[in-house]
Amino acid sequence: MLLKNKKGIIFGVSNKFGIAYAIAKSLHEQGAEIAFTYANDVMKPRVEPLAKEMNAKLLIECDVTKEKDIENTFKEYKKIYNDCDFVIHSVAFANKEDLSGNFSDTSHEGWNLAMSVSAYSLVAITRHAKPLLNKHASIIALSYIGSEKYVPHYNIMGVAKAALEASVRYLANELGQNEIRVNALSAGPVKTLAAKGIAGFNILLNIDKYRSPYQRNVKLKEIGDTALYLVSDLSTGVNGETLHVDCGQHCVAISKEEATLISKIKD
Ligand code: NAD
């Protein structure tokens, strides 16, 4: 059991098809004790059975845009678990209208909302988790390649993910003094609740599949197991990293399929 006697908290479980659930499952199977949060009343009945399935001792509402909620979450967490070995940040949001069309049309309000939920929340969560974190604790945030390169329609979320990854590096340096590590896990596309908000997401999935050296999309279990590695003591030397779990798609500039297609076009 890689995570025997390890305990921590996960933000962002939505349903069985989400990345957070896959991560929770991989951690739980290796012996971790996990506290769960949910965003609001709508999410509570969806998350409740999943938390129960993993014998969670804490299931608590936490809208990550509310400092008070985050503060209260860790207050309640401390009462039950006392200390913490891992924090999983698997939360993101942007208005639907900001996930299509021209990036220059992003409203100031939409920008602030996406940045607040998807990037600043990691900083606020870390601040409140910090007093409880044990030596060798691990913090993970979920990112996507749209932070590094242009992806159609990803728009404001690409900027938010870039801010998230930069925040990971700054937090990694701050918390590293106590050998606590902070890493980003940059996952390939998966059809989840959040992903459905991105215009043309099915096309993105297909492009990813054809560009990937494996000729397929990443599986949820592969993302969960990579998080397991980052939480386990196998990764104590890995800090401030953005680790891609996308079957190698991030390293492709021109895929075999694109080359074949273009070779058929006469100049
Ligand atoms: P998801 O819908 O399952 O998860 C998103 C979660 O964010 C939900 O649980 C939702 O309730 C929560 N959330 C939104 N606003 C919130 C708020 N104000 N307070 C608290 N929680 C809030 O979708 P997912 O795709 O599994 O997303 C999980 C993470 O993985 C996100 O950071 C996402 O950007 C990232 N990611 C997703 C993909 C993908 O293709 N699906 C790829 C790479 C990275």
Coordinates of C-alpha atoms and ligand atoms in Angstrom, one line a residue:
M1 CA 0.0 0.0 0.0
L2 CA 1.8 3.1 -1.2
L3 CA -0.4 5.5 0.8
K4 CA -0.8 3.6 4.1
N5 CA -1.3 6.2 7.0
K6 CA -1.5 9.1 4.5
K7 CA -4.5 11.5 4.7
G8 CA -5.5 14.5 2.8
I9 CA -8.2 16.4 1.1
I10 CA -9.5 16.7 -2.5
F11 CA -11.3 19.7 -4.0
G12 CA -13.3 19.2 -7.2
V13 CA -15.0 15.8 -7.2
S14 CA -18.1 16.1 -9.4
N15 CA -19.2 12.6 -10.6
K16 CA -17.6 9.3 -11.6
F17 CA -16.5 10.7 -15.0
G18 CA -14.4 13.6 -13.5
I19 CA -10.7 13.7 -13.0
A20 CA -10.9 14.3 -9.3
Y21 CA -12.9 11.0 -8.8
A22 CA -10.3 9.1 -10.8
I23 CA -7.6 10.5 -8.5
A24 CA -9.5 9.9 -5.3
K25 CA -10.0 6.3 -6.5
S26 CA -6.3 5.7 -7.2
L27 CA -5.3 7.2 -3.8
H28 CA -8.0 5.3 -1.9
E29 CA -7.1 2.0 -3.4
Q30 CA -3.6 2.5 -2.0
G31 CA -4.8 3.2 1.5
A32 CA -5.2 7.0 1.6
E33 CA -7.9 8.6 3.9
I34 CA -9.6 11.3 1.9
A35 CA -11.8 14.3 2.9
F36 CA -14.1 15.6 0.2
T37 CA -15.5 19.0 -0.6
Y38 CA -18.3 20.1 -2.9
A39 CA -18.9 23.5 -4.5
N40 CA -22.6 24.1 -3.7
D41 CA -26.0 22.5 -2.9
V42 CA -26.4 21.2 -6.5
M43 CA -23.1 19.3 -6.2
K44 CA -23.7 17.9 -2.7
P45 CA -26.0 14.9 -3.7
R46 CA -23.6 14.0 -6.5
V47 CA -20.5 14.0 -4.4
E48 CA -22.1 12.4 -1.3
P49 CA -22.3 8.8 -2.5
L50 CA -18.7 9.0 -3.9
A51 CA -17.4 10.2 -0.6
K52 CA -19.3 7.5 1.2
E53 CA -17.9 4.9 -1.2
M54 CA -14.4 5.9 0.0
N55 CA -15.4 6.0 3.7
A56 CA -14.8 9.8 4.0
K57 CA -15.0 11.2 7.5
L58 CA -15.5 14.7 6.1
L59 CA -17.7 16.0 3.3
I60 CA -18.0 19.7 3.4
E61 CA -19.2 22.6 1.2
C62 CA -16.4 24.8 -0.2
D63 CA -17.0 27.4 -2.8
V64 CA -13.3 28.2 -3.5
T65 CA -14.1 31.8 -4.4
K66 CA -15.0 32.3 -0.7
E67 CA -12.1 32.7 1.6
K68 CA -14.4 31.9 4.6
D69 CA -15.4 28.5 3.1
I70 CA -11.7 27.6 2.6
E71 CA -10.9 28.6 6.1
N72 CA -13.8 26.7 7.5
T73 CA -13.0 23.6 5.5
F74 CA -9.5 23.4 7.0
K75 CA -10.9 24.1 10.5
E76 CA -13.3 21.2 10.2
Y77 CA -10.6 19.0 8.5
K78 CA -8.2 19.7 11.5
K79 CA -10.9 18.6 14.0
I80 CA -11.1 15.2 12.4
Y81 CA -7.7 14.5 10.8
N82 CA -5.3 16.9 12.7
D83 CA -2.7 17.0 10.0
C84 CA -2.4 16.6 6.2
D85 CA -0.2 14.7 3.7
F86 CA -1.8 15.8 0.4
V87 CA -4.1 18.4 -1.1
I88 CA -5.6 17.8 -4.6
H89 CA -6.8 20.9 -6.4
S90 CA -9.0 19.8 -9.3
V91 CA -11.2 22.8 -9.7
A92 CA -11.8 25.1 -12.7
F93 CA -14.5 27.4 -14.1
A94 CA -15.1 29.9 -16.8
N95 CA -18.3 31.4 -18.2
K96 CA -19.4 29.4 -21.3
E97 CA -19.3 32.6 -23.5
D98 CA -15.6 32.9 -22.7
L99 CA -14.9 29.4 -24.0
S100 CA -15.6 30.1 -27.6
G101 CA -15.1 32.9 -30.1
N102 CA -12.4 35.6 -30.0
F103 CA -10.2 35.8 -26.9
S104 CA -10.2 39.6 -27.2
D105 CA -13.9 39.5 -26.4
T106 CA -13.2 38.1 -22.9
S107 CA -15.0 40.4 -20.4
H108 CA -13.1 41.8 -17.4
E109 CA -15.7 40.0 -15.2
G110 CA -15.2 36.7 -17.0
W111 CA -11.5 37.0 -16.7
N112 CA -11.6 37.7 -13.0
L113 CA -14.1 34.8 -12.4
A114 CA -12.0 32.2 -14.3
M115 CA -8.7 33.4 -12.7
S116 CA -10.3 33.4 -9.2
V117 CA -11.8 29.9 -9.4
S118 CA -9.1 28.2 -11.5
A119 CA -5.8 29.8 -10.3
Y120 CA -6.1 32.0 -7.2
S121 CA -8.0 29.3 -5.3
L122 CA -4.8 27.2 -5.3
V123 CA -3.0 30.0 -3.5
A124 CA -5.8 30.5 -1.0
I125 CA -6.1 26.7 -0.4
T126 CA -2.4 26.3 0.1
R127 CA -2.4 29.3 2.6
H128 CA -5.0 27.6 4.8
A129 CA -3.5 24.1 4.4
K130 CA 0.0 25.2 5.2
P131 CA -0.2 24.9 9.1
L132 CA -1.5 21.4 8.8
L133 CA 0.9 20.0 6.2
N134 CA 3.4 17.3 7.3
K135 CA 6.9 17.0 6.1
H136 CA 6.9 15.5 2.5
A137 CA 3.3 16.5 2.0
S138 CA 2.3 16.9 -1.7
I139 CA 0.0 19.4 -3.3
I140 CA -1.2 18.8 -6.9
A141 CA -3.1 21.1 -9.2
L142 CA -4.7 20.0 -12.5
S143 CA -3.6 21.8 -15.7
Y144 CA -3.9 21.5 -19.5
I145 CA -1.6 22.1 -22.5
G146 CA -3.7 25.2 -23.4
S147 CA -1.5 27.0 -20.8
E148 CA 1.6 26.5 -22.9
K149 CA 0.2 26.7 -26.5
Y150 CA -2.8 28.0 -28.4
V151 CA -5.8 25.6 -28.3
P152 CA -9.0 26.8 -30.1
H153 CA -11.7 28.1 -27.8
Y154 CA -9.7 27.4 -24.6
N155 CA -9.2 31.2 -24.4
I156 CA -9.3 32.5 -20.8
M157 CA -8.8 29.1 -19.4
G158 CA -5.4 28.9 -21.1
V159 CA -4.4 32.1 -19.3
A160 CA -5.8 30.8 -16.0
K161 CA -3.9 27.5 -16.4
A162 CA -0.7 29.5 -17.1
A163 CA -1.2 31.4 -13.9
L164 CA -1.9 28.2 -12.1
E165 CA 1.3 26.6 -13.3
A166 CA 3.3 29.7 -12.4
S167 CA 1.7 29.7 -8.9
V168 CA 2.8 26.1 -8.5
R169 CA 6.4 27.1 -9.1
Y170 CA 6.2 30.0 -6.6
L171 CA 4.4 27.8 -4.0
A172 CA 6.9 25.0 -4.6
N173 CA 9.7 27.4 -3.6
E174 CA 7.9 28.7 -0.5
L175 CA 6.8 25.3 0.8
G176 CA 9.9 23.5 -0.3
Q177 CA 11.7 24.8 2.8
N178 CA 9.8 22.1 4.7
E179 CA 10.3 19.5 1.9
I180 CA 6.6 20.0 1.0
R181 CA 6.2 19.7 -2.8
V182 CA 3.8 21.4 -5.2
N183 CA 3.3 20.1 -8.7
A184 CA 1.0 20.5 -11.6
L185 CA -0.4 17.5 -13.5
S186 CA -1.1 18.5 -17.1
A187 CA -3.7 16.0 -18.3
G188 CA -4.7 15.2 -21.9
P189 CA -8.4 15.9 -22.7
V190 CA -11.1 13.9 -21.0
K191 CA -14.9 14.3 -21.6
T192 CA -16.0 15.6 -18.2
L193 CA -18.7 18.0 -17.0
A194 CA -16.3 20.9 -17.1
A195 CA -14.9 20.0 -20.6
K196 CA -18.4 20.0 -22.1
G197 CA -18.4 23.8 -21.6
I198 CA -15.5 24.2 -24.1
A199 CA -16.8 24.8 -27.7
G200 CA -15.8 22.0 -30.1
F201 CA -14.5 19.8 -27.3
N202 CA -15.2 16.6 -29.3
I203 CA -13.0 17.8 -32.1
L204 CA -10.3 18.5 -29.6
L205 CA -10.6 15.0 -28.3
N206 CA -10.2 13.6 -31.8
I207 CA -7.2 15.8 -32.7
D208 CA -5.5 14.8 -29.4
K209 CA -6.1 11.1 -30.4
Y210 CA -4.6 11.4 -33.8
R211 CA -1.6 13.5 -32.6
S212 CA -0.8 11.3 -29.7
P213 CA 2.1 8.8 -30.2
Y214 CA -0.3 6.2 -28.7
Q215 CA -3.1 7.1 -31.2
R216 CA -5.5 7.4 -28.3
N217 CA -6.7 9.7 -25.5
V218 CA -5.4 9.4 -22.0
K219 CA -7.5 7.2 -19.7
L220 CA -8.9 8.5 -16.4
K221 CA -7.0 5.7 -14.5
E222 CA -3.8 6.9 -16.0
I223 CA -4.3 10.4 -14.6
G224 CA -5.4 9.0 -11.2
D225 CA -2.3 6.8 -11.1
T226 CA 0.0 9.7 -12.0
A227 CA -1.5 11.6 -9.1
L228 CA -0.9 8.6 -6.9
Y229 CA 2.8 8.7 -7.9
L230 CA 2.9 12.5 -7.1
V231 CA 1.3 11.9 -3.6
S232 CA 3.4 8.8 -2.8
D233 CA 6.9 9.0 -1.3
L234 CA 8.2 7.7 -4.7
S235 CA 8.1 11.4 -5.9
T236 CA 9.7 13.2 -2.9
G237 CA 12.4 14.6 -5.3
V238 CA 9.8 16.1 -7.7
N239 CA 8.9 19.7 -7.0
G240 CA 7.6 22.7 -9.0
E241 CA 7.1 20.4 -12.0
T242 CA 4.3 20.4 -14.6
L243 CA 4.0 16.7 -15.4
H244 CA 2.2 15.8 -18.6
V245 CA -0.1 12.8 -18.5
D246 CA -1.3 12.9 -22.1
C247 CA 0.3 9.8 -23.8
G248 CA 3.0 12.1 -25.1
Q249 CA 0.8 14.4 -27.1
H250 CA 2.6 17.5 -25.7
C251 CA 5.9 16.7 -27.4
V252 CA 4.4 16.4 -30.9
A253 CA 4.8 19.4 -33.3
I254 CA 3.7 17.6 -36.4
S255 CA 1.9 14.2 -36.2
K256 CA 2.4 11.3 -38.6
E257 CA -1.2 11.8 -39.7
E258 CA -0.7 15.5 -40.5
A259 CA 2.4 14.7 -42.4
T260 CA 0.6 12.0 -44.5
L261 CA -2.3 14.4 -45.1
I262 CA -0.1 17.3 -46.2
S263 CA 2.0 15.0 -48.4
K264 CA -1.1 14.3 -50.5
I265 CA -1.6 18.0 -51.3
K266 CA 0.1 19.0 -54.5
D267 CA 2.0 22.4 -54.2
Ligands
NAD1 P1 -15.3 18.4 -13.4 O1 -16.4 19.2 -13.9 O2 -15.4 17.0 -13.0 O3 -14.5 19.2 -12.3 C1 -14.5 20.5 -12.1 C2 -14.8 20.8 -10.6 O4 -14.7 22.2 -10.3 C3 -16.3 20.4 -10.3 O5 -16.3 19.5 -9.2 C4 -16.9 21.7 -9.9 O6 -17.9 21.6 -8.9 C5 -15.7 22.4 -9.4 N1 -15.9 23.9 -9.2 C6 -16.2 24.8 -10.1 N2 -16.4 26.0 -9.6 C7 -16.1 25.9 -8.3 C8 -16.1 26.7 -7.1 N3 -16.4 28.0 -7.2 N4 -15.8 26.2 -5.9 C9 -15.5 24.9 -5.8 N5 -15.5 24.0 -6.8 C10 -15.8 24.5 -8.0 O7 -14.2 18.5 -14.7 P2 -12.7 18.0 -14.8 O8 -12.5 18.1 -16.3 O9 -12.5 16.7 -14.1 O10 -11.9 19.1 -14.1 C11 -11.0 18.9 -13.0 C12 -9.7 19.7 -13.3 O11 -9.0 19.1 -14.3 C13 -9.9 21.1 -13.7 O12 -8.9 21.9 -13.1 C14 -9.7 21.1 -15.2 O13 -9.4 22.3 -15.7 C15 -8.6 20.1 -15.2 N6 -8.4 19.4 -16.5 C16 -9.4 18.9 -17.3 C17 -9.1 18.3 -18.5 C18 -10.2 17.7 -19.3 O14 -10.0 17.5 -20.5 N7 -11.4 17.4 -18.7 C19 -7.8 18.3 -19.0 C20 -6.8 18.8 -18.2 C21 -7.1 19.4 -17.0

